[in-house]
Short mmCIF file of C-alpha atoms in Angstrom, two decimals:
data_model
loop_
_atom_site.label_atom_id
_atom_site.label_comp_id
_atom_site.label_asym_id
_atom_site.label_seq_id
_atom_site.Cartn_x
_atom_site.Cartn_y
_atom_site.Cartn_z
CA ALA E 1 7.26 -61.11 84.70
CA ALA E 2 8.88 -64.55 84.81
CA LEU E 3 10.17 -65.83 81.50
CA PRO E 4 8.90 -69.18 80.21
CA GLY E 5 11.38 -71.99 79.59
CA PRO E 6 15.12 -72.31 80.21
CA ALA E 7 16.55 -71.00 76.96
CA PRO E 8 16.77 -67.84 74.85
CA ALA E 9 14.53 -69.36 72.18
CA ASP E 10 11.80 -69.53 74.84
CA TRP E 11 12.53 -66.08 76.25
CA ALA E 12 12.18 -64.56 72.78
CA GLN E 13 8.58 -65.81 72.70
CA ALA E 14 7.51 -64.17 75.99
CA PRO E 15 4.98 -61.40 75.37
CA LEU E 16 6.39 -57.88 75.43
CA ASP E 17 4.61 -55.15 77.37
CA PRO E 18 3.12 -52.91 74.64
CA ALA E 19 3.45 -49.81 76.85
CA VAL E 20 7.24 -49.94 77.28
CA ARG E 21 8.91 -46.90 75.70
CA ALA E 22 12.29 -46.94 77.40
CA VAL E 23 14.99 -49.28 78.65
CA LEU E 24 16.73 -47.87 81.74
CA VAL E 25 19.98 -49.49 82.84
CA GLY E 26 21.06 -48.87 86.42
CA PHE E 27 23.12 -50.79 88.97
CA ASP E 28 21.66 -54.29 88.90
CA GLU E 29 23.24 -57.05 90.98
CA HIS E 30 20.65 -59.39 89.44
CA PHE E 31 21.65 -58.56 85.88
CA SER E 32 21.42 -61.66 83.68
CA TYR E 33 21.53 -62.77 80.07
CA ALA E 34 17.74 -63.18 80.17
CA LYS E 35 17.30 -59.51 81.12
CA LEU E 36 19.77 -58.47 78.44
CA CYS E 37 17.66 -60.47 75.96
CA GLN E 38 14.49 -58.67 76.95
CA ALA E 39 16.18 -55.26 76.80
CA LEU E 40 17.36 -56.04 73.27
CA ARG E 41 13.86 -57.11 72.24
CA TYR E 42 12.30 -53.85 73.47
CA LEU E 43 14.98 -51.75 71.77
CA LEU E 44 14.58 -53.58 68.45
CA ARG E 45 10.79 -53.44 68.60
CA GLY E 46 10.71 -49.75 69.42
CA GLY E 47 13.63 -48.49 67.34
CA SER E 48 13.96 -44.74 67.85
CA ASP E 49 10.64 -44.79 69.73
CA CYS E 50 12.21 -46.70 72.60
CA LEU E 51 14.75 -44.75 74.64
CA LEU E 52 17.95 -46.36 75.91
CA VAL E 53 19.04 -44.60 79.10
CA GLY E 54 21.88 -45.40 81.51
CA THR E 55 22.12 -43.95 85.00
CA ASN E 56 25.93 -43.67 84.80
CA ARG E 57 29.06 -45.23 83.29
CA ASP E 58 31.11 -46.02 86.39
CA HIS E 59 33.31 -49.06 85.67
CA ARG E 60 33.70 -50.15 89.25
CA LEU E 61 32.19 -49.55 92.67
CA PRO E 62 34.96 -49.57 95.26
CA LEU E 63 34.36 -51.51 98.45
CA GLU E 64 36.14 -51.22 101.79
CA GLY E 65 39.47 -52.98 101.83
CA GLY E 66 40.45 -52.03 98.31
CA THR E 67 38.32 -54.46 96.34
CA ALA E 68 35.65 -53.41 93.89
CA ILE E 69 32.58 -54.79 92.19
CA PRO E 70 31.54 -54.16 88.59
CA GLY E 71 29.81 -50.82 88.06
CA THR E 72 26.73 -49.84 86.10
CA GLY E 73 28.94 -48.88 83.15
CA CYS E 74 29.56 -52.59 82.45
CA LEU E 75 25.87 -53.34 82.15
CA VAL E 76 25.26 -50.27 79.99
CA LYS E 77 28.10 -51.41 77.69
CA ALA E 78 26.57 -54.88 77.37
CA VAL E 79 23.21 -53.45 76.26
CA GLU E 80 24.81 -50.89 73.94
CA THR E 81 26.93 -53.61 72.28
CA ALA E 82 24.00 -55.99 71.75
CA ALA E 83 21.72 -53.22 70.45
CA GLN E 84 24.46 -51.44 68.50
CA ARG E 85 23.32 -48.07 69.77
CA GLU E 86 24.52 -45.54 72.33
CA ALA E 87 22.72 -44.90 75.61
CA PHE E 88 21.82 -41.45 76.90
CA ILE E 89 23.78 -41.23 80.15
CA VAL E 90 22.19 -39.22 82.96
CA GLY E 91 25.04 -39.30 85.47
CA LYS E 92 28.34 -37.46 85.84
CA PRO E 93 30.34 -36.42 83.91
CA ASN E 94 27.36 -35.61 81.67
CA ARG E 95 25.65 -32.31 82.37
CA TYR E 96 22.08 -33.49 82.84
CA MET E 97 22.15 -33.68 86.63
CA PHE E 98 23.80 -30.26 86.88
CA ASP E 99 21.04 -28.88 84.65
CA CYS E 100 18.50 -30.39 87.08
CA VAL E 101 20.21 -28.67 90.02
CA VAL E 102 20.37 -25.33 88.19
CA SER E 103 16.69 -25.39 87.29
CA GLU E 104 15.71 -26.17 90.92
CA PHE E 105 18.09 -23.81 92.72
CA ASN E 106 19.16 -20.97 90.45
CA ILE E 107 22.89 -21.72 90.81
CA ASP E 108 25.53 -19.32 89.54
CA PRO E 109 28.34 -21.59 88.28
CA SER E 110 30.97 -18.89 88.81
CA ARG E 111 30.09 -18.87 92.52
CA THR E 112 29.73 -22.61 92.99
CA ILE E 113 32.29 -25.25 93.92
CA MET E 114 32.02 -28.91 92.90
CA VAL E 115 33.58 -31.23 95.48
CA GLY E 116 34.39 -34.83 94.50
CA ASP E 117 36.87 -37.69 94.69
CA ARG E 118 36.75 -38.93 91.11
CA LEU E 119 38.42 -37.14 88.22
CA ASP E 120 36.53 -38.68 85.29
CA THR E 121 33.08 -38.03 86.82
CA ASP E 122 33.03 -35.33 89.52
CA ILE E 123 35.87 -33.10 88.36
CA LEU E 124 35.16 -33.50 84.65
CA MET E 125 31.52 -32.55 85.14
CA GLY E 126 32.45 -29.56 87.30
CA ASN E 127 34.99 -28.30 84.79
CA SER E 128 32.60 -28.83 81.85
CA CYS E 129 29.84 -26.87 83.61
CA GLY E 130 32.03 -23.89 84.46
CA LEU E 131 32.27 -24.64 88.19
CA THR E 132 35.33 -24.32 90.38
CA THR E 133 36.43 -27.88 91.14
CA LEU E 134 37.83 -29.24 94.39
CA LEU E 135 39.28 -32.76 94.63
CA THR E 136 39.28 -34.54 97.99
CA LEU E 137 41.83 -37.30 98.50
CA THR E 138 39.67 -39.48 100.77
CA GLY E 139 38.34 -41.47 97.83
CA VAL E 140 39.60 -43.19 94.69
CA THR E 141 42.04 -40.61 93.32
CA THR E 142 45.70 -40.07 94.22
CA LEU E 143 47.67 -36.89 93.74
CA GLU E 144 50.05 -38.77 91.42
CA GLU E 145 47.20 -39.42 89.00
CA VAL E 146 46.33 -35.74 88.90
CA LYS E 147 49.94 -34.77 88.32
CA GLY E 148 50.09 -37.21 85.44
CA HIS E 149 47.12 -35.54 83.75
CA GLN E 150 48.46 -32.09 84.52
CA GLU E 151 51.78 -32.87 82.84
CA SER E 152 50.21 -34.47 79.79
CA ASP E 153 49.82 -32.68 76.44
CA CYS E 154 46.41 -34.12 75.89
CA PRO E 155 43.51 -31.63 76.26
CA THR E 156 41.15 -34.42 77.31
CA ARG E 157 43.41 -35.32 80.21
CA GLN E 158 43.83 -31.65 81.09
CA SER E 159 40.07 -31.39 81.60
CA LEU E 160 40.36 -33.93 84.43
CA VAL E 161 42.57 -31.60 86.49
CA PRO E 162 40.80 -29.87 89.40
CA HIS E 163 41.39 -26.25 90.39
CA TYR E 164 42.16 -27.25 93.99
CA TYR E 165 42.57 -30.26 96.25
CA VAL E 166 42.30 -31.07 99.96
CA ASP E 167 43.30 -34.18 101.90
CA SER E 168 39.76 -34.32 103.29
CA ILE E 169 36.71 -32.08 103.25
CA ALA E 170 37.26 -31.55 106.96
CA ASP E 171 40.16 -29.33 105.87
CA LEU E 172 37.57 -26.77 104.75
CA LEU E 173 36.37 -26.09 108.32
CA PRO E 174 38.97 -23.50 109.31
CA ALA E 175 37.91 -21.32 106.36
CA LEU E 176 34.34 -21.07 107.60
CA GLY E 177 33.21 -18.62 110.27
CA GLU E 178 32.90 -19.41 114.04
CA GLY Y 1 41.56 -67.17 38.31
CA CYS Y 2 41.00 -67.46 42.00
CA SER Y 3 43.30 -64.75 43.37
CA GLY Y 4 43.80 -64.16 47.07
CA GLY Y 5 41.98 -61.36 48.83
CA GLY Y 6 45.26 -59.48 49.39
CA GLY Y 7 45.73 -57.04 46.51
CA GLY Y 8 43.16 -54.83 44.84
CA MET Y 9 39.77 -53.71 46.04
CA ALA Y 10 36.92 -56.19 46.25
CA SER Y 11 33.99 -55.22 44.08
CA CYS Y 12 31.06 -57.32 45.28
CA ARG Y 13 30.19 -58.93 41.94
CA ARG Y 14 27.35 -61.39 41.59
CA LEU Y 15 28.79 -64.81 40.91
CA SER Y 16 26.96 -66.63 38.14
CA GLY Y 17 27.42 -68.25 34.74
CA ALA Y 18 30.94 -68.16 33.30
CA GLY Y 19 32.22 -66.14 36.25
CA LEU Y 20 31.19 -68.96 38.55
CA ARG Y 21 33.31 -71.52 36.68
CA GLU Y 22 36.27 -69.13 36.53
CA VAL Y 23 36.22 -68.65 40.29
CA LEU Y 24 35.37 -72.17 41.43
CA GLY Y 25 37.45 -74.02 38.85
CA PRO Y 26 40.89 -73.26 40.26
CA ALA Y 27 39.78 -73.43 43.91
CA GLN Y 28 41.20 -76.33 45.94
CA GLY Y 29 38.79 -75.80 48.76
CA LEU Y 30 36.14 -73.68 50.39
CA LEU Y 31 35.80 -72.52 53.99
CA PHE Y 32 32.21 -72.15 55.07
CA ASP Y 33 30.66 -70.28 57.95
CA CYS Y 34 27.71 -72.33 59.26
CA ASP Y 35 24.81 -70.29 60.69
CA GLY Y 36 23.06 -68.40 57.93
CA VAL Y 37 25.13 -70.14 55.25
CA LEU Y 38 24.48 -73.88 55.54
CA TRP Y 39 21.43 -73.68 57.77
CA ALA Y 40 19.10 -71.28 59.56
CA GLY Y 41 18.00 -72.67 62.92
CA GLU Y 42 16.96 -76.28 62.41
CA ARG Y 43 16.53 -75.97 58.67
CA ALA Y 44 19.26 -76.59 56.08
CA VAL Y 45 19.46 -73.92 53.37
CA PRO Y 46 17.82 -75.59 50.34
CA GLY Y 47 20.53 -77.06 48.08
CA ALA Y 48 23.30 -76.71 50.66
CA PRO Y 49 23.71 -80.47 51.30
CA GLU Y 50 23.82 -81.04 47.55
CA LEU Y 51 26.51 -78.38 47.15
CA LEU Y 52 28.74 -80.12 49.70
CA GLU Y 53 28.18 -83.44 47.97
CA ARG Y 54 29.13 -81.90 44.59
CA LEU Y 55 32.26 -80.35 46.11
CA ARG Y 56 33.27 -83.75 47.40
CA ARG Y 57 32.77 -85.31 43.97
CA SER Y 58 34.81 -82.51 42.37
CA GLY Y 59 37.69 -83.27 44.70
CA LYS Y 60 37.46 -79.90 46.43
CA ALA Y 61 37.85 -79.64 50.20
CA ALA Y 62 35.08 -78.24 52.39
CA LEU Y 63 36.01 -77.01 55.86
CA PHE Y 64 33.88 -75.16 58.36
CA VAL Y 65 34.73 -72.15 60.51
CA SER Y 66 32.12 -70.89 62.97
CA ASN Y 67 32.10 -68.21 65.67
CA ASN Y 68 29.31 -70.04 67.48
CA SER Y 69 30.78 -71.13 70.82
CA ARG Y 70 27.76 -73.06 72.06
CA ARG Y 71 28.49 -76.48 70.66
CA SER Y 72 31.40 -78.89 70.81
CA VAL Y 73 32.67 -80.10 67.43
CA ALA Y 74 31.26 -83.54 68.27
CA GLU Y 75 27.79 -81.98 68.65
CA LEU Y 76 28.33 -80.06 65.42
CA GLU Y 77 29.20 -83.29 63.58
CA ARG Y 78 25.86 -84.74 64.74
CA ARG Y 79 24.09 -81.54 63.72
CA PHE Y 80 25.49 -81.70 60.19
CA SER Y 81 24.25 -85.26 59.87
CA ARG Y 82 20.82 -84.47 61.34
CA LEU Y 83 20.29 -81.61 58.90
CA GLY Y 84 21.13 -83.78 55.90
CA PHE Y 85 24.80 -83.04 55.26
CA ARG Y 86 26.80 -86.18 54.48
CA GLY Y 87 30.41 -86.92 55.27
CA VAL Y 88 31.24 -83.98 57.52
CA ARG Y 89 33.46 -85.11 60.37
CA ALA Y 90 34.36 -83.29 63.57
CA GLU Y 91 37.95 -82.80 62.34
CA HIS Y 92 36.60 -80.64 59.46
CA VAL Y 93 34.84 -78.27 61.85
CA PHE Y 94 36.60 -75.32 63.48
CA SER Y 95 34.35 -73.68 66.04
CA SER Y 96 35.37 -70.78 68.25
CA ALA Y 97 34.84 -73.12 71.22
CA LEU Y 98 37.42 -75.58 69.91
CA CYS Y 99 39.88 -72.89 68.83
CA SER Y 100 39.59 -71.04 72.14
CA ALA Y 101 40.47 -74.28 73.93
CA LEU Y 102 43.45 -74.81 71.57
CA PHE Y 103 44.56 -71.23 72.18
CA LEU Y 104 44.38 -71.63 75.94
CA ARG Y 105 46.18 -74.96 75.76
CA GLN Y 106 49.04 -73.26 73.90
CA ARG Y 107 49.23 -70.35 76.30
CA LEU Y 108 48.70 -72.18 79.59
CA LEU Y 109 50.15 -75.61 78.93
CA GLY Y 110 52.74 -74.71 76.30
CA GLY Y 111 51.25 -76.82 73.50
CA GLU Y 112 50.63 -80.52 74.01
CA GLY Y 113 50.22 -80.39 77.76
CA ASN Y 114 53.89 -80.66 78.50
CA GLY Y 115 54.59 -77.09 79.47
CA SER Y 116 55.44 -75.79 82.88
CA GLY Y 117 52.20 -73.89 83.13
CA ASN Y 118 49.20 -75.11 84.98
CA GLY Y 119 46.29 -73.40 86.56
CA ARG Y 120 42.60 -73.28 85.90
CA VAL Y 121 40.31 -71.55 83.46
CA PHE Y 122 37.16 -69.70 84.53
CA VAL Y 123 34.73 -70.38 81.68
CA MET Y 124 31.69 -68.17 81.16
CA GLY Y 125 29.73 -70.32 78.76
CA GLY Y 126 27.67 -73.46 78.29
CA GLU Y 127 28.49 -77.14 78.48
CA GLY Y 128 29.68 -77.33 74.85
CA LEU Y 129 32.39 -74.73 75.49
CA ARG Y 130 33.32 -76.17 78.88
CA GLY Y 131 33.71 -79.62 77.30
CA GLU Y 132 36.10 -78.34 74.62
CA VAL Y 133 38.26 -76.67 77.30
CA ARG Y 134 38.34 -79.91 79.31
CA ASP Y 135 39.14 -81.97 76.21
CA ALA Y 136 42.15 -79.73 75.62
CA GLY Y 137 43.54 -80.91 78.97
CA LEU Y 138 42.68 -77.81 80.97
CA ARG Y 139 41.01 -77.67 84.36
CA LEU Y 140 38.00 -75.46 84.96
CA ALA Y 141 37.61 -73.15 87.94
CA GLY Y 142 34.62 -74.10 90.02
CA GLU Y 143 35.05 -77.84 89.48
CA GLY Y 144 36.62 -80.08 92.13
CA GLU Y 145 37.97 -77.09 94.00
CA SER Y 146 40.27 -77.89 96.88
CA ALA Y 147 41.78 -75.71 99.59
CA THR Y 148 45.05 -75.65 97.65
CA ALA Y 149 43.38 -74.95 94.31
CA GLU Y 150 45.67 -73.70 91.58
CA PRO Y 151 45.35 -70.09 90.55
CA VAL Y 152 42.95 -69.15 87.78
CA ARG Y 153 45.19 -68.35 84.83
CA ALA Y 154 42.51 -67.36 82.32
CA VAL Y 155 38.96 -66.08 82.09
CA LEU Y 156 37.23 -67.31 78.90
CA VAL Y 157 34.10 -65.42 77.85
CA GLY Y 158 31.80 -67.28 75.43
CA TYR Y 159 28.12 -67.32 74.60
CA ASP Y 160 26.67 -67.61 78.09
CA ASP Y 161 22.90 -67.59 78.44
CA GLN Y 162 23.42 -68.06 82.18
CA PHE Y 163 25.54 -64.90 82.48
CA THR Y 164 24.92 -63.04 85.75
CA PHE Y 165 26.27 -60.10 87.69
CA ALA Y 166 27.74 -62.55 90.21
CA LYS Y 167 29.77 -64.30 87.48
CA LEU Y 168 30.91 -60.92 86.17
CA ALA Y 169 32.13 -60.01 89.67
CA GLN Y 170 33.86 -63.38 90.00
CA ALA Y 171 35.64 -62.90 86.65
CA CYS Y 172 36.84 -59.46 87.76
CA GLY Y 173 38.27 -60.94 90.93
CA TYR Y 174 40.41 -63.34 88.87
CA LEU Y 175 41.43 -60.60 86.44
CA ARG Y 176 42.93 -58.48 89.21
CA ASP Y 177 45.96 -60.74 88.70
CA PRO Y 178 47.68 -59.21 85.64
CA GLN Y 179 48.98 -62.71 84.76
CA CYS Y 180 45.43 -63.96 84.29
CA LEU Y 181 44.47 -63.90 80.60
CA LEU Y 182 41.17 -62.50 79.35
CA VAL Y 183 40.04 -64.39 76.25
CA ALA Y 184 36.77 -64.17 74.28
CA THR Y 185 35.53 -66.83 71.86
CA ASP Y 186 34.16 -64.31 69.34
CA PRO Y 187 33.17 -60.64 68.97
CA ASP Y 188 29.61 -61.09 67.67
CA PRO Y 189 27.27 -58.50 69.23
CA TRP Y 190 24.06 -60.48 68.49
CA HIS Y 191 22.77 -63.48 66.58
CA PRO Y 192 19.58 -63.76 64.57
CA LEU Y 193 16.74 -65.99 65.75
CA SER Y 194 14.54 -67.76 63.23
CA ASP Y 195 11.62 -65.33 63.70
CA GLY Y 196 13.72 -62.26 62.88
CA GLN Y 197 14.47 -61.31 66.47
CA ARG Y 198 17.98 -61.16 67.89
CA THR Y 199 19.72 -62.68 70.85
CA PRO Y 200 22.75 -61.01 72.50
CA GLY Y 201 26.14 -62.42 71.49
CA THR Y 202 29.48 -63.00 73.22
CA GLY Y 203 30.58 -59.52 72.17
CA SER Y 204 28.07 -57.88 74.51
CA LEU Y 205 29.18 -60.01 77.47
CA THR Y 206 32.86 -59.40 76.71
CA ALA Y 207 32.18 -55.65 76.71
CA ALA Y 208 30.88 -55.96 80.28
CA VAL Y 209 33.96 -57.91 81.44
CA GLU Y 210 36.35 -55.54 79.70
CA THR Y 211 34.67 -52.50 81.25
CA ALA Y 212 34.73 -53.95 84.75
CA SER Y 213 38.31 -55.24 84.58
CA GLY Y 214 39.89 -52.44 82.57
CA ARG Y 215 41.41 -55.11 80.29
CA LYS Y 216 41.06 -55.85 76.57
CA ALA Y 217 40.12 -59.39 75.66
CA LEU Y 218 42.09 -61.52 73.21
CA VAL Y 219 39.42 -62.51 70.69
CA VAL Y 220 39.88 -65.94 69.12
CA GLY Y 221 37.07 -65.88 66.54
CA LYS Y 222 36.56 -64.24 63.15
CA PRO Y 223 37.53 -61.71 61.91
CA ASN Y 224 40.80 -62.45 63.73
CA ARG Y 225 43.26 -64.88 62.13
CA TYR Y 226 43.71 -67.46 64.83
CA MET Y 227 41.07 -69.90 63.59
CA PHE Y 228 42.66 -69.81 60.12
CA ASP Y 229 46.02 -70.63 61.71
CA CYS Y 230 44.37 -73.69 63.34
CA ILE Y 231 43.00 -74.75 59.93
CA VAL Y 232 46.38 -74.35 58.23
CA GLU Y 233 48.12 -76.29 60.99
CA ARG Y 234 45.75 -79.23 60.62
CA PHE Y 235 45.11 -79.22 56.84
CA GLY Y 236 47.75 -76.99 55.25
CA VAL Y 237 45.39 -74.98 52.99
CA ASP Y 238 46.75 -72.51 50.45
CA PRO Y 239 44.94 -69.17 50.87
CA ALA Y 240 45.48 -68.33 47.21
CA ARG Y 241 43.43 -71.41 46.20
CA THR Y 242 40.80 -71.23 48.95
CA LEU Y 243 37.52 -69.32 49.04
CA MET Y 244 35.81 -68.05 52.20
CA VAL Y 245 32.01 -68.23 52.14
CA GLY Y 246 30.02 -66.39 54.81
CA ASP Y 247 26.95 -64.33 55.60
CA ARG Y 248 28.33 -61.65 57.94
CA LEU Y 249 30.46 -58.86 56.48
CA GLU Y 250 32.06 -57.76 59.75
CA THR Y 251 33.23 -61.27 60.66
CA ASP Y 252 33.34 -63.67 57.67
CA ILE Y 253 34.31 -61.26 54.90
CA LEU Y 254 36.83 -59.35 57.03
CA PHE Y 255 38.24 -62.73 58.15
CA GLY Y 256 38.74 -63.68 54.51
CA LYS Y 257 40.48 -60.38 53.85
CA ASN Y 258 42.72 -60.80 56.91
CA CYS Y 259 43.74 -64.30 55.85
CA GLY Y 260 44.35 -63.55 52.17
CA LEU Y 261 41.27 -65.46 50.93
CA SER Y 262 38.86 -64.42 48.21
CA THR Y 263 35.42 -63.98 49.70
CA ILE Y 264 31.85 -64.86 48.73
CA LEU Y 265 28.93 -63.31 50.60
CA THR Y 266 25.77 -65.40 50.71
CA LEU Y 267 22.51 -63.58 51.31
CA THR Y 268 20.70 -66.26 53.34
CA GLY Y 269 21.95 -64.87 56.66
CA VAL Y 270 22.74 -61.66 58.53
CA SER Y 271 24.14 -59.15 56.03
CA ARG Y 272 22.15 -57.48 53.27
CA LEU Y 273 23.54 -56.64 49.82
CA GLU Y 274 22.80 -52.94 50.51
CA GLU Y 275 25.21 -53.03 53.48
CA ALA Y 276 28.01 -54.43 51.31
CA GLN Y 277 27.32 -51.76 48.69
CA ALA Y 278 27.35 -49.05 51.35
CA TYR Y 279 30.77 -50.22 52.55
CA MET Y 280 31.95 -50.17 48.94
CA ALA Y 281 30.80 -46.58 48.52
CA SER Y 282 32.41 -45.46 51.78
CA ASP Y 283 35.60 -43.38 51.87
CA SER Y 284 37.03 -45.26 54.84
CA ALA Y 285 39.80 -47.80 54.21
CA ALA Y 286 38.40 -50.00 56.97
CA ALA Y 287 35.02 -50.15 55.22
CA LYS Y 288 36.63 -51.39 52.00
CA ASP Y 289 37.90 -54.47 53.85
CA LEU Y 290 34.29 -55.48 54.52
CA VAL Y 291 33.38 -55.65 50.84
CA PRO Y 292 33.20 -59.23 49.49
CA ASN Y 293 34.79 -60.15 46.16
CA TYR Y 294 31.56 -61.90 45.14
CA TYR Y 295 28.03 -62.58 46.31
CA VAL Y 296 25.32 -65.17 45.73
CA ASP Y 297 21.70 -65.35 46.86
CA SER Y 298 22.39 -68.76 48.39
CA ILE Y 299 25.26 -71.22 48.31
CA ALA Y 300 23.08 -73.49 46.17
CA ASP Y 301 23.90 -70.99 43.39
CA LEU Y 302 27.48 -72.31 43.42
CA ILE Y 303 26.44 -75.76 42.19
CA PRO Y 304 26.44 -74.91 38.43
CA GLY Y 305 30.09 -73.82 38.80
CA LEU Y 306 31.20 -77.36 39.53
CA ASP Y 307 31.80 -80.19 37.10
CA GLU Y 308 28.93 -82.61 36.55
#
């Protein structure tokens, strides 16, 4: 619903939908201070009865040509900071989506491979869920980055290291039957 | 006497009676936060204008230090007058908008505009903040752009009720240059509205820019020291003889601690006495720094501590 008036003092007077029980933050190219205001109002009104959920924490979405735009993680952080509470994050590296897959398809983690290009989402989730992890180098991650984590003493960084890597997923073809 | 906030643990004592005279007597001046201390919305805290008048008559200085980056100091001077406070001039008021502009002037222009630096500032904020940046001799990105426009040398995040995803993306573009500074006017996550609701603060917008750019912002406002340095440069205050009066533990009281000032929490604003007591009971060293030396229900309670 459109907000009355040009200023936050006006927006804070707009009626709140009594049925709202959750604020869900996803990728929103129309994110604005006004929306942030409304999110804060729902979270304060509902307290623990109003969920705060984020689809994912990605900082940046890479575009062709090496540039990037802000990711959903930025918007989640804005809401979390204003509301002084932590969102429940659905996306990788959290386990929730893997749990969804398991309940639909009866996956055996020890016989499943997670394939991804991003260490702090794809590979971390795979490792945390007991999958074999395979990094492909056609995306955001370089081999140098992986080596850096591998050589570090820090257990958190170690959990970003995949079991295997390929230059591209096309490299898997020769291993599959005729 | 009025000892600085440096040594010893603060113990959050109510200031009244003889204690009031002991603390206020030796003080040369008081620094006041504004929102929640002097006024709430459009209403002066009852007795606050009288307190300032009594301070003036006692020969004690009153200076103002506010994280609110919405208004220029000229607008704030008019606001003081409109709400019934006499004799407060713009030069007495240190807002995060003004101090952010001074900070950027130092860093980009090398002080009084005679440095070798140039370049523009991308300001995410309202007209009050933009005006302070212009008055400091800086050029704003997005104004009078030409084909040979100078590079953007700083992104300044303030209270921006017109914040959008597009502006966030634009800021990130500028911040890809590691020479481009990321500065925030203040860290406040939210501000109270007069009906008890809250509106998001600069801190929440800065968090978005930091996350997108992978950079940490330099924060000008309380609890960081920079605004106190501006005050000392202009007025030469002695921290050991100056009291900090504020309503927000995490900004005003910590600011006082960081600058060696004794602190007074007033309960007409954001923080509750229970929060101060909880910090006092905490084991963490960081929590202890948020405990005020003293508290009052309202700054009007300070009046009996001054000479007739």
